[in-house]
Short mmCIF file of C-alpha atoms in Angstrom, two decimals:
data_model
loop_
_atom_site.label_atom_id
_atom_site.label_comp_id
_atom_site.label_asym_id
_atom_site.label_seq_id
_atom_site.Cartn_x
_atom_site.Cartn_y
_atom_site.Cartn_z
CA UNK A 1 -42.49 -1.02 -55.29
CA UNK A 2 -42.25 2.61 -54.32
CA UNK A 3 -44.66 5.31 -55.29
CA UNK A 4 -42.35 6.63 -57.96
CA UNK A 5 -42.50 3.37 -59.84
CA UNK A 6 -46.23 3.93 -60.33
CA UNK A 7 -45.87 7.48 -61.62
CA UNK A 8 -45.20 8.77 -65.12
CA UNK A 9 -41.49 9.09 -65.85
CA UNK A 10 -41.69 12.87 -66.04
CA UNK A 11 -43.49 13.00 -62.72
CA UNK A 12 -41.04 10.56 -61.18
CA UNK A 13 -38.40 13.21 -61.53
CA UNK A 14 -39.68 14.93 -58.50
CA UNK A 15 -38.91 14.84 -54.85
CA UNK A 16 -38.25 11.81 -52.74
CA UNK A 17 -38.71 12.93 -49.25
CA UNK A 18 -39.83 12.62 -45.72
CA UNK A 19 -42.89 11.87 -43.90
CA UNK A 20 -46.04 13.54 -42.71
CA UNK A 21 -48.18 16.29 -41.50
CA UNK A 22 -48.08 17.26 -37.89
CA UNK A 23 -51.77 18.22 -37.53
CA UNK A 24 -52.90 14.76 -38.72
CA UNK A 25 -53.04 11.52 -36.85
CA UNK A 26 -50.83 8.72 -38.16
CA UNK A 27 -52.65 6.86 -40.92
CA UNK A 28 -55.07 9.71 -41.63
CA UNK A 29 -55.24 10.92 -45.23
CA UNK A 30 -54.15 14.44 -46.15
CA UNK A 31 -55.90 16.82 -48.51
CA UNK A 32 -54.48 19.64 -50.60
CA UNK A 33 -54.88 22.08 -47.74
CA UNK A 34 -52.44 20.06 -45.71
CA UNK A 35 -49.81 19.83 -48.48
CA UNK A 36 -50.20 23.53 -49.18
CA UNK A 37 -49.65 24.21 -45.50
CA UNK A 38 -46.38 22.29 -45.62
CA UNK A 39 -45.30 24.28 -48.67
CA UNK A 40 -46.11 27.57 -47.00
CA UNK A 41 -44.17 26.48 -43.93
CA UNK A 42 -41.16 25.78 -46.18
CA UNK A 43 -41.41 29.28 -47.60
CA UNK A 44 -41.49 30.75 -44.09
CA UNK A 45 -38.58 28.56 -43.00
CA UNK A 46 -36.46 30.11 -45.74
CA UNK A 47 -37.57 33.69 -45.21
CA UNK A 48 -40.21 34.12 -47.91
CA UNK A 49 -43.49 35.86 -47.21
CA UNK A 50 -45.10 34.90 -50.52
CA UNK A 51 -44.71 32.08 -53.03
CA UNK A 52 -44.43 34.64 -55.83
CA UNK A 53 -41.06 35.68 -54.42
CA UNK A 54 -39.55 32.20 -54.73
CA UNK A 55 -37.35 31.27 -57.69
CA UNK A 56 -35.05 28.30 -57.34
CA UNK A 57 -32.14 30.09 -59.03
CA UNK A 58 -32.41 33.06 -56.66
CA UNK A 59 -32.86 30.77 -53.70
CA UNK A 60 -29.67 28.87 -54.51
CA UNK A 61 -27.80 32.13 -55.04
CA UNK A 62 -29.01 34.09 -52.02
CA UNK A 63 -30.19 31.65 -49.34
CA UNK A 64 -27.64 28.84 -49.56
CA UNK A 65 -23.93 28.34 -49.07
CA UNK A 66 -22.30 26.92 -52.20
CA UNK A 67 -19.14 24.89 -52.63
CA UNK A 68 -17.90 24.34 -56.18
CA UNK A 69 -16.57 20.78 -56.31
CA UNK A 70 -15.80 19.77 -59.86
CA UNK A 71 -18.98 18.70 -61.63
CA UNK A 72 -21.09 19.52 -58.59
CA UNK A 73 -22.17 22.78 -57.03
CA UNK A 74 -23.06 21.72 -53.51
CA UNK A 75 -25.65 23.88 -51.74
CA UNK A 76 -27.09 23.89 -48.26
CA UNK A 77 -29.40 26.50 -46.65
CA UNK A 78 -27.08 28.97 -44.95
CA UNK A 79 -28.99 28.71 -41.70
CA UNK A 80 -28.18 24.98 -41.54
CA UNK A 81 -24.47 25.71 -41.14
CA UNK A 82 -25.17 27.39 -37.82
CA UNK A 83 -25.84 23.89 -36.46
CA UNK A 84 -22.55 22.09 -35.82
CA UNK A 85 -24.03 18.69 -36.76
CA UNK A 86 -25.30 19.99 -40.10
CA UNK A 87 -22.03 21.78 -40.80
CA UNK A 88 -20.15 18.52 -40.26
CA UNK A 89 -22.57 16.70 -42.59
CA UNK A 90 -21.99 19.34 -45.26
CA UNK A 91 -18.26 18.68 -45.01
CA UNK A 92 -18.78 14.91 -45.18
CA UNK A 93 -20.94 15.22 -48.29
CA UNK A 94 -18.34 17.49 -49.91
CA UNK A 95 -15.64 14.89 -49.24
CA UNK A 96 -17.86 12.19 -50.71
CA UNK A 97 -18.42 14.13 -53.93
CA UNK A 98 -14.68 14.64 -54.31
CA UNK A 99 -14.04 10.92 -53.78
CA UNK A 100 -16.73 10.02 -56.30
CA UNK A 101 -15.20 12.14 -59.03
CA UNK A 102 -11.73 10.75 -58.39
CA UNK A 103 -12.99 7.20 -58.87
CA UNK A 104 -14.99 8.18 -61.94
CA UNK A 105 -11.94 9.71 -63.61
CA UNK A 106 -10.05 6.49 -62.88
CA UNK A 107 -12.85 4.46 -64.46
CA UNK A 108 -12.81 6.56 -67.63
CA UNK A 109 -9.05 6.98 -68.07
CA UNK A 110 -7.47 3.59 -67.43
CA UNK A 111 -4.46 2.45 -69.44
CA UNK A 112 -4.02 4.18 -72.76
CA UNK A 113 -7.03 6.41 -72.07
CA UNK A 114 -5.10 8.25 -69.38
CA UNK A 115 -3.28 11.40 -70.45
CA UNK A 116 -1.75 14.54 -69.03
CA UNK A 117 -5.17 16.11 -68.60
CA UNK A 118 -6.51 13.21 -66.51
CA UNK A 119 -3.35 13.14 -64.41
CA UNK A 120 -3.72 16.87 -63.80
CA UNK A 121 -7.39 16.42 -62.89
CA UNK A 122 -6.53 13.73 -60.35
CA UNK A 123 -3.89 16.02 -58.87
CA UNK A 124 -6.52 18.76 -58.60
CA UNK A 125 -8.82 16.30 -56.83
CA UNK A 126 -6.10 15.73 -54.23
CA UNK A 127 -5.63 19.46 -53.74
CA UNK A 128 -9.37 20.02 -53.28
CA UNK A 129 -9.68 17.02 -50.94
CA UNK A 130 -6.95 18.46 -48.72
CA UNK A 131 -8.79 21.77 -48.59
CA UNK A 132 -12.15 20.20 -47.71
CA UNK A 133 -10.54 18.11 -44.97
CA UNK A 134 -9.42 21.35 -43.32
CA UNK A 135 -12.97 22.67 -43.03
CA UNK A 136 -14.21 22.96 -39.46
CA UNK A 137 -17.65 23.38 -37.96
CA UNK A 138 -16.59 26.71 -36.54
CA UNK A 139 -15.43 28.09 -39.88
CA UNK A 140 -18.47 26.76 -41.75
CA UNK A 141 -20.76 28.50 -39.27
CA UNK A 142 -19.22 31.87 -40.16
CA UNK A 143 -18.70 31.58 -43.93
CA UNK A 144 -19.63 34.12 -46.54
CA UNK A 145 -22.13 31.89 -48.38
CA UNK A 146 -21.41 33.56 -51.70
CA UNK A 147 -17.71 32.61 -51.62
CA UNK A 148 -16.64 29.53 -49.69
CA UNK A 149 -13.29 29.50 -51.47
CA UNK A 150 -12.37 32.84 -49.89
CA UNK A 151 -14.17 32.23 -46.60
CA UNK A 152 -12.45 28.92 -45.94
CA UNK A 153 -8.92 30.09 -46.66
CA UNK A 154 -8.54 28.16 -49.89
CA UNK A 155 -5.75 30.26 -51.33
CA UNK A 156 -4.72 30.66 -54.96
CA UNK A 157 -3.65 27.04 -55.46
CA UNK A 158 -6.98 25.62 -54.33
CA UNK A 159 -8.92 28.28 -56.22
CA UNK A 160 -7.12 27.37 -59.43
CA UNK A 161 -7.65 23.63 -58.81
CA UNK A 162 -11.38 24.21 -58.23
CA UNK A 163 -11.70 26.10 -61.52
CA UNK A 164 -9.70 23.52 -63.50
CA UNK A 165 -11.55 20.50 -62.13
CA UNK A 166 -14.90 22.10 -62.83
CA UNK A 167 -13.94 22.75 -66.43
CA UNK A 168 -12.57 19.21 -66.84
CA UNK A 169 -15.68 17.54 -65.46
CA UNK A 170 -18.26 19.80 -67.08
CA UNK A 171 -16.68 19.38 -70.51
CA UNK A 172 -16.68 15.59 -70.14
CA UNK A 173 -12.95 15.51 -70.72
CA UNK A 174 -12.51 12.16 -68.93
CA UNK A 175 -14.48 10.63 -71.81
CA UNK A 176 -12.54 12.56 -74.45
CA UNK A 177 -15.40 15.01 -74.95
CA UNK A 178 -15.16 18.78 -75.20
CA UNK A 179 -18.71 19.88 -74.53
CA UNK A 180 -19.31 23.61 -74.61
CA UNK A 181 -22.78 24.18 -73.18
CA UNK A 182 -22.95 21.96 -70.14
CA UNK A 183 -23.15 23.45 -66.66
CA UNK A 184 -22.29 22.10 -63.21
CA UNK A 185 -24.81 19.85 -61.47
CA UNK A 186 -26.41 21.61 -58.48
CA UNK A 187 -27.07 19.45 -55.42
CA UNK A 188 -29.20 21.00 -52.71
CA UNK A 189 -29.02 19.43 -49.27
CA UNK A 190 -32.10 19.65 -47.07
CA UNK A 191 -30.49 17.91 -44.11
CA UNK A 192 -33.49 17.24 -41.86
CA UNK A 193 -36.59 15.27 -42.73
CA UNK A 194 -38.75 18.23 -41.72
CA UNK A 195 -37.01 20.61 -44.11
CA UNK A 196 -36.98 18.04 -46.88
CA UNK A 197 -40.65 17.06 -46.68
CA UNK A 198 -41.75 20.65 -46.59
CA UNK A 199 -39.52 21.46 -49.55
CA UNK A 200 -41.05 18.54 -51.46
CA UNK A 201 -44.48 20.00 -50.83
CA UNK A 202 -43.20 23.39 -52.00
CA UNK A 203 -42.03 21.85 -55.26
CA UNK A 204 -45.46 20.34 -55.69
CA UNK A 205 -47.00 23.76 -55.29
CA UNK A 206 -44.64 25.67 -57.57
CA UNK A 207 -43.35 23.30 -60.24
CA UNK A 208 -46.49 22.51 -62.18
CA UNK A 209 -49.16 19.80 -62.34
CA UNK A 210 -46.83 16.85 -62.98
CA UNK A 211 -44.69 17.61 -59.97
CA UNK A 212 -47.74 18.26 -57.83
CA UNK A 213 -49.12 14.88 -58.86
CA UNK A 214 -46.03 13.05 -57.65
CA UNK A 215 -45.24 15.23 -54.62
CA UNK A 216 -48.60 15.67 -52.98
CA UNK A 217 -49.06 11.98 -52.25
CA UNK A 218 -49.06 9.88 -49.06
CA UNK A 219 -45.80 8.22 -50.17
CA UNK A 220 -44.01 11.52 -49.59
CA UNK A 221 -43.05 10.09 -46.21
CA UNK A 222 -40.47 7.71 -47.71
CA UNK A 223 -38.96 9.82 -50.50
CA UNK A 224 -35.16 10.06 -50.57
CA UNK A 225 -34.29 12.39 -53.46
CA UNK A 226 -35.79 14.71 -56.04
CA UNK A 227 -35.11 16.98 -58.95
CA UNK A 228 -36.54 20.48 -58.86
CA UNK A 229 -37.60 20.74 -62.51
CA UNK A 230 -34.31 19.13 -63.57
CA UNK A 231 -32.55 22.19 -62.16
CA UNK A 232 -31.25 20.74 -58.91
CA UNK A 233 -30.96 17.37 -57.23
CA UNK A 234 -32.44 17.72 -53.73
CA UNK A 235 -31.32 15.31 -51.02
CA UNK A 236 -32.12 14.76 -47.34
CA UNK A 237 -29.41 13.50 -45.02
CA UNK A 238 -31.74 11.36 -42.94
CA UNK A 239 -34.06 8.48 -43.77
CA UNK A 240 -37.66 8.52 -42.66
CA UNK A 241 -38.19 6.46 -39.54
CA UNK A 242 -39.85 3.10 -40.08
CA UNK A 243 -43.63 3.21 -40.02
CA UNK A 244 -44.00 6.98 -40.11
CA UNK A 245 -47.19 8.59 -41.33
CA UNK A 246 -48.62 12.04 -41.86
CA UNK A 247 -48.83 12.64 -38.13
CA UNK A 248 -45.13 12.10 -37.45
CA UNK A 249 -43.35 12.92 -40.68
CA UNK A 250 -40.57 14.65 -38.77
CA UNK A 251 -39.34 11.36 -37.31
CA UNK A 252 -36.07 10.27 -38.84
CA UNK A 253 -33.55 7.49 -38.96
CA UNK A 254 -29.80 7.94 -39.27
CA UNK A 255 -28.23 6.92 -42.56
CA UNK A 256 -25.26 5.71 -40.51
CA UNK A 257 -27.36 3.27 -38.53
CA UNK A 258 -25.88 0.18 -40.17
CA UNK A 259 -22.55 1.58 -41.30
CA UNK A 260 -20.45 4.54 -40.20
CA UNK A 261 -20.23 5.55 -43.88
CA UNK A 262 -23.92 5.00 -44.61
CA UNK A 263 -24.69 8.64 -45.38
CA UNK A 264 -21.62 8.89 -47.61
CA UNK A 265 -22.74 5.79 -49.48
CA UNK A 266 -26.30 7.03 -49.99
CA UNK A 267 -25.26 10.48 -51.21
CA UNK A 268 -22.54 9.02 -53.42
CA UNK A 269 -24.93 6.62 -55.11
CA UNK A 270 -27.51 9.29 -55.88
CA UNK A 271 -24.83 11.77 -56.97
CA UNK A 272 -23.29 9.07 -59.19
CA UNK A 273 -26.63 8.69 -60.98
CA UNK A 274 -26.54 12.43 -61.67
CA UNK A 275 -22.87 12.34 -62.70
CA UNK A 276 -23.45 9.54 -65.21
CA UNK A 277 -26.53 11.15 -66.70
CA UNK A 278 -24.56 14.37 -67.03
CA UNK A 279 -21.49 12.79 -68.61
CA UNK A 280 -23.57 10.74 -71.06
CA UNK A 281 -26.17 13.45 -71.75
CA UNK A 282 -28.99 11.27 -70.37
CA UNK A 283 -28.44 8.65 -73.10
CA UNK A 284 -26.87 5.86 -71.08
CA UNK A 285 -29.30 2.98 -70.39
CA UNK A 286 -30.68 3.31 -66.87
CA UNK A 287 -29.59 -0.21 -65.97
CA UNK A 288 -25.99 0.67 -66.76
CA UNK A 289 -26.29 3.92 -64.79
CA UNK A 290 -27.55 2.08 -61.72
CA UNK A 291 -24.96 -0.67 -62.01
CA UNK A 292 -21.99 1.66 -62.43
CA UNK A 293 -23.22 3.89 -59.60
CA UNK A 294 -23.35 0.93 -57.23
CA UNK A 295 -19.90 -0.23 -58.34
CA UNK A 296 -18.55 3.23 -57.56
CA UNK A 297 -20.02 3.11 -54.05
CA UNK A 298 -18.58 -0.33 -53.29
CA UNK A 299 -15.20 0.64 -54.74
CA UNK A 300 -14.98 3.72 -52.53
CA UNK A 301 -16.42 2.39 -49.28
CA UNK A 302 -15.88 -1.35 -49.56
CA UNK A 303 -19.61 -2.02 -49.17
CA UNK A 304 -23.05 -0.68 -49.96
CA UNK A 305 -25.70 -0.35 -47.27
CA UNK A 306 -27.76 2.17 -49.17
CA UNK A 307 -31.45 2.00 -48.44
CA UNK A 308 -32.71 3.28 -51.77
CA UNK A 309 -30.87 3.26 -55.10
CA UNK A 310 -32.60 6.26 -56.61
CA UNK A 311 -34.16 6.53 -60.02
CA UNK A 312 -31.75 7.03 -62.95
CA UNK A 313 -34.76 7.87 -65.17
CA UNK A 314 -35.95 10.63 -62.85
CA UNK A 315 -34.35 13.57 -64.65
CA UNK A 316 -35.02 12.28 -68.13
CA UNK A 317 -37.72 13.10 -70.62
CA UNK A 318 -36.85 9.92 -72.47
CA UNK A 319 -34.12 7.35 -72.48
CA UNK A 320 -32.51 4.27 -73.90
CA UNK A 321 -33.13 1.00 -72.12
CA UNK A 322 -31.96 -2.19 -73.76
CA UNK A 323 -29.37 -3.38 -71.29
CA UNK A 324 -31.03 -5.43 -68.55
CA UNK A 325 -34.67 -6.29 -69.05
CA UNK A 326 -36.84 -5.70 -66.00
CA UNK A 327 -34.60 -3.04 -64.45
CA UNK A 328 -35.58 0.49 -63.52
CA UNK A 329 -37.50 0.99 -66.77
CA UNK A 330 -40.05 -1.67 -65.75
CA UNK A 331 -41.35 0.05 -62.65
CA UNK A 332 -38.40 -1.39 -60.84
CA UNK A 333 -37.58 1.27 -58.32
CA UNK A 334 -36.70 -0.76 -55.29
CA UNK A 335 -38.58 -0.26 -52.01
CA UNK A 336 -36.88 1.33 -49.05
CA UNK A 337 -36.89 -1.88 -47.05
CA UNK A 338 -34.93 -3.66 -49.77
CA UNK A 339 -31.76 -3.03 -47.77
CA UNK A 340 -32.84 -6.12 -45.79
CA UNK A 341 -32.86 -8.29 -48.92
CA UNK A 342 -30.95 -11.57 -48.98
CA UNK A 343 -29.29 -10.31 -52.15
CA UNK A 344 -27.57 -7.61 -50.07
CA UNK A 345 -25.94 -9.84 -47.52
CA UNK A 346 -22.56 -8.69 -46.22
CA UNK A 347 -23.18 -5.20 -47.57
CA UNK A 348 -22.50 -6.30 -51.16
CA UNK A 349 -18.78 -6.38 -50.36
CA UNK A 350 -18.02 -8.93 -53.07
CA UNK A 351 -20.16 -7.16 -55.66
CA UNK A 352 -22.84 -9.87 -55.25
CA UNK A 353 -20.76 -12.74 -56.63
CA UNK A 354 -21.35 -15.13 -53.71
CA UNK A 355 -25.10 -14.65 -53.50
CA UNK A 356 -25.42 -14.93 -57.29
CA UNK A 357 -23.42 -18.15 -57.24
CA UNK A 358 -25.75 -19.56 -54.58
CA UNK A 359 -28.79 -18.53 -56.62
CA UNK A 360 -27.25 -20.06 -59.73
CA UNK A 361 -26.59 -23.39 -58.00
CA UNK A 362 -30.08 -23.55 -56.52
CA UNK A 363 -31.61 -22.58 -59.84
CA UNK A 364 -29.71 -25.29 -61.68
CA UNK A 365 -31.08 -27.91 -59.27
CA UNK A 366 -34.68 -26.73 -59.57
CA UNK A 367 -34.81 -25.81 -63.24
CA UNK A 368 -36.56 -28.02 -65.76
CA UNK A 369 -34.15 -26.63 -68.35
CA UNK A 370 -31.17 -28.88 -68.78
CA UNK A 371 -27.76 -28.52 -70.37
CA UNK A 372 -25.65 -25.40 -70.36
CA UNK A 373 -28.65 -23.08 -70.24
CA UNK A 374 -29.99 -24.67 -67.06
CA UNK A 375 -26.56 -24.96 -65.46
CA UNK A 376 -25.49 -21.36 -66.07
CA UNK A 377 -28.56 -19.19 -66.57
CA UNK A 378 -31.18 -20.51 -64.12
CA UNK A 379 -31.51 -18.61 -60.83
CA UNK A 380 -33.76 -19.30 -57.86
CA UNK A 381 -36.16 -16.64 -56.58
CA UNK A 382 -38.03 -16.47 -53.28
CA UNK A 383 -41.56 -15.24 -52.66
CA UNK A 384 -42.00 -12.19 -50.44
CA UNK A 385 -42.81 -14.34 -47.41
CA UNK A 386 -39.90 -16.69 -48.26
CA UNK A 387 -42.13 -19.77 -48.27
CA UNK A 388 -42.14 -20.45 -52.01
CA UNK A 389 -39.47 -20.81 -54.70
CA UNK A 390 -39.36 -20.48 -58.46
CA UNK A 391 -36.67 -20.46 -61.14
CA UNK A 392 -35.86 -17.59 -63.46
CA UNK A 393 -34.04 -18.51 -66.68
CA UNK A 394 -31.92 -16.11 -68.73
CA UNK A 395 -30.54 -14.56 -70.78
CA UNK A 396 -30.92 -11.37 -68.74
CA UNK A 397 -28.62 -9.02 -70.65
CA UNK A 398 -29.37 -7.03 -73.77
CA UNK A 399 -32.31 -6.72 -76.14
CA UNK A 400 -32.46 -10.51 -76.52
CA UNK A 401 -33.15 -11.04 -72.82
CA UNK A 402 -35.77 -13.66 -72.04
CA UNK A 403 -38.68 -11.37 -71.27
CA UNK A 404 -41.18 -14.22 -70.97
CA UNK A 405 -39.12 -15.98 -68.31
CA UNK A 406 -38.58 -12.81 -66.30
CA UNK A 407 -42.30 -12.08 -66.02
CA UNK A 408 -43.05 -13.34 -62.55
CA UNK A 409 -46.06 -13.53 -60.21
CA UNK A 410 -46.47 -10.53 -57.93
CA UNK A 411 -45.16 -12.28 -54.84
CA UNK A 412 -41.80 -12.70 -56.57
CA UNK A 413 -41.54 -9.20 -58.01
CA UNK A 414 -39.38 -7.70 -55.25
CA UNK A 415 -36.94 -10.60 -55.24
CA UNK A 416 -36.69 -10.45 -59.03
CA UNK A 417 -35.83 -6.75 -58.91
CA UNK A 418 -33.19 -7.39 -56.25
CA UNK A 419 -31.76 -10.22 -58.34
CA UNK A 420 -31.53 -8.05 -61.45
CA UNK A 421 -29.89 -5.27 -59.43
CA UNK A 422 -27.27 -7.71 -58.20
CA UNK A 423 -26.87 -9.25 -61.65
CA UNK A 424 -26.18 -6.04 -63.55
CA UNK A 425 -23.87 -4.72 -60.83
CA UNK A 426 -21.82 -7.92 -60.79
CA UNK A 427 -21.79 -8.00 -64.59
CA UNK A 428 -20.27 -4.53 -64.78
CA UNK A 429 -17.76 -5.42 -62.06
CA UNK A 430 -16.80 -8.49 -64.10
CA UNK A 431 -16.29 -6.38 -67.21
CA UNK A 432 -14.11 -3.88 -65.39
CA UNK A 433 -11.88 -6.31 -63.50
CA UNK A 434 -12.21 -9.90 -64.75
CA UNK A 435 -12.74 -9.99 -68.52
CA UNK A 436 -9.04 -10.45 -69.24
CA UNK A 437 -6.34 -12.24 -67.30
CA UNK A 438 -4.81 -8.95 -66.23
CA UNK A 439 -7.06 -6.57 -64.30
CA UNK A 440 -5.28 -3.65 -65.96
CA UNK A 441 -6.40 -4.89 -69.39
CA UNK A 442 -9.99 -5.27 -68.19
CA UNK A 443 -9.93 -1.74 -66.75
CA UNK A 444 -8.63 -0.33 -70.03
CA UNK A 445 -11.32 -2.15 -71.99
CA UNK A 446 -13.93 -0.76 -69.60
CA UNK A 447 -12.64 2.75 -70.29
CA UNK A 448 -12.88 1.97 -74.01
CA UNK A 449 -16.49 0.93 -73.50
CA UNK A 450 -17.32 4.12 -71.60
CA UNK A 451 -15.81 6.28 -74.33
CA UNK A 452 -17.83 4.41 -76.97
CA UNK A 453 -21.05 4.64 -74.93
CA UNK A 454 -20.56 8.40 -74.65
CA UNK A 455 -20.94 8.60 -78.41
CA UNK A 456 -23.96 6.37 -79.06
CA UNK A 457 -27.10 7.83 -80.58
CA UNK A 458 -29.48 4.87 -80.42
CA UNK A 459 -30.15 2.12 -77.91
CA UNK A 460 -29.03 -0.74 -80.11
CA UNK A 461 -25.59 0.86 -80.36
CA UNK A 462 -25.00 0.36 -76.63
CA UNK A 463 -24.83 -3.41 -76.98
CA UNK A 464 -22.40 -3.27 -79.90
CA UNK A 465 -20.24 -0.70 -78.11
CA UNK A 466 -19.86 -2.98 -75.11
CA UNK A 467 -19.20 -6.10 -77.17
CA UNK A 468 -16.62 -4.39 -79.38
CA UNK A 469 -14.79 -2.88 -76.41
CA UNK A 470 -14.22 -6.35 -74.96
CA UNK A 471 -13.60 -8.08 -78.30
CA UNK A 472 -16.68 -10.26 -77.96
CA UNK A 473 -19.01 -11.37 -80.76
CA UNK A 474 -22.03 -10.06 -78.85
CA UNK A 475 -23.10 -8.85 -75.44
CA UNK A 476 -25.34 -11.92 -75.22
CA UNK A 477 -26.13 -14.60 -77.80
CA UNK A 478 -28.95 -16.12 -75.79
CA UNK A 479 -27.87 -19.72 -76.27
CA UNK A 480 -24.72 -19.61 -74.06
CA UNK A 481 -22.88 -21.57 -76.72
CA UNK A 482 -20.68 -18.73 -77.94
CA UNK A 483 -18.05 -16.55 -76.34
CA UNK A 484 -20.37 -13.62 -75.67
CA UNK A 485 -20.03 -11.38 -72.61
CA UNK A 486 -22.95 -12.81 -70.66
CA UNK A 487 -21.66 -16.37 -71.12
CA UNK A 488 -18.22 -15.31 -69.90
CA UNK A 489 -19.84 -13.64 -66.91
CA UNK A 490 -21.97 -16.64 -65.96
CA UNK A 491 -18.99 -18.97 -66.21
CA UNK A 492 -17.11 -16.61 -63.86
CA UNK A 493 -20.02 -16.62 -61.40
CA UNK A 494 -20.07 -20.42 -61.37
CA UNK A 495 -16.39 -20.72 -60.47
#
């Protein structure tokens, strides 16, 4: 479990960052003086003489380069673009955000839910993608940070496409909404671990007691994202090196270590969390947010080697969680080393179907529960040291999930969380592509479900919205004797 899982939900919204404090030896504890020193160094790094001068809105406006990319306003400290490596990363992230929004529009507008507006939005995505692909390190190093559209030779066509796509995404038009008061989602890149950790400490100093409580902690060394008071998602573009401590917090590890698209995948997954919370006004159950985000990553890149999923509850003051028991709402933020989990074999390329099938078969053999319940809904878990086994018995979906059976001893907690992550991701993949004989019909039903979920007011309505969209009597009956969605899914896994 990561540190965030132990913190209050409001505090968990804060920064997930890098590692340690140069003056300290590895393993030595830090006090407030040390964290304050990091914060003051961040201020100096960005040209501030005093903390009283710093306001996040002014910082984003005056000290960063901004690219408007549909729902997202992408920011990076202007000084970072002077480094060719960082300029190239900025371009790569921009491309990733464009790709994410294209796939999201396709999710929401399949079949009869597509219209002229969605077709126009997808055309604008293509126009913007072509523009971003023409960015060069040389041009980015010389941009006018206040106007990338003009600085990077966008032209009238691109400028118009940028404005239209932003309006389409901010209004929620892909879901048939016409919201009036929403704004773009700012994403602030702090590319290096040093910049990111120091900025985390700065947030702890300036954003109030709750943020200080979650930022000024030893676990700062492994953080991977944050929200600055819900005003901006802050992301590093490097992982912390394994085993870092306060004395070597600047040590980093490439996100592309295991896959050439690793950084794209990580940024896309965390941005997808933000996109979904934005489009559903923070009302979508966190388990669905995490599952859809991971599906988007695998769809776009053919795999997911992300090291940390992020926390879909991080920006929320409250939320609905009835979808998968034991998910993020249960202190289930997965640890950074979970990328090595057996549940993530082959980079999740098959959306976890094979590993779930293996777990289902092993669970059926070990389970004391017989009949259809034991055959379909029993899954084997491993202890942390992989020497012991136990069986977890469903249902796992919806408010009727078997909470008693999914309460496991501590040595099985990590494997249970990985299992549930795989389960909900595969379940959503099943809904979107396999519920009906024709994939096109499944995709249209999934769009119908998304449109219905965008209009729910209470948690219980999420289950009915999903069941109705796929013409099922329930999302899960619990006895696996009816044609509910979970029974359909488990039968599909077993094949």
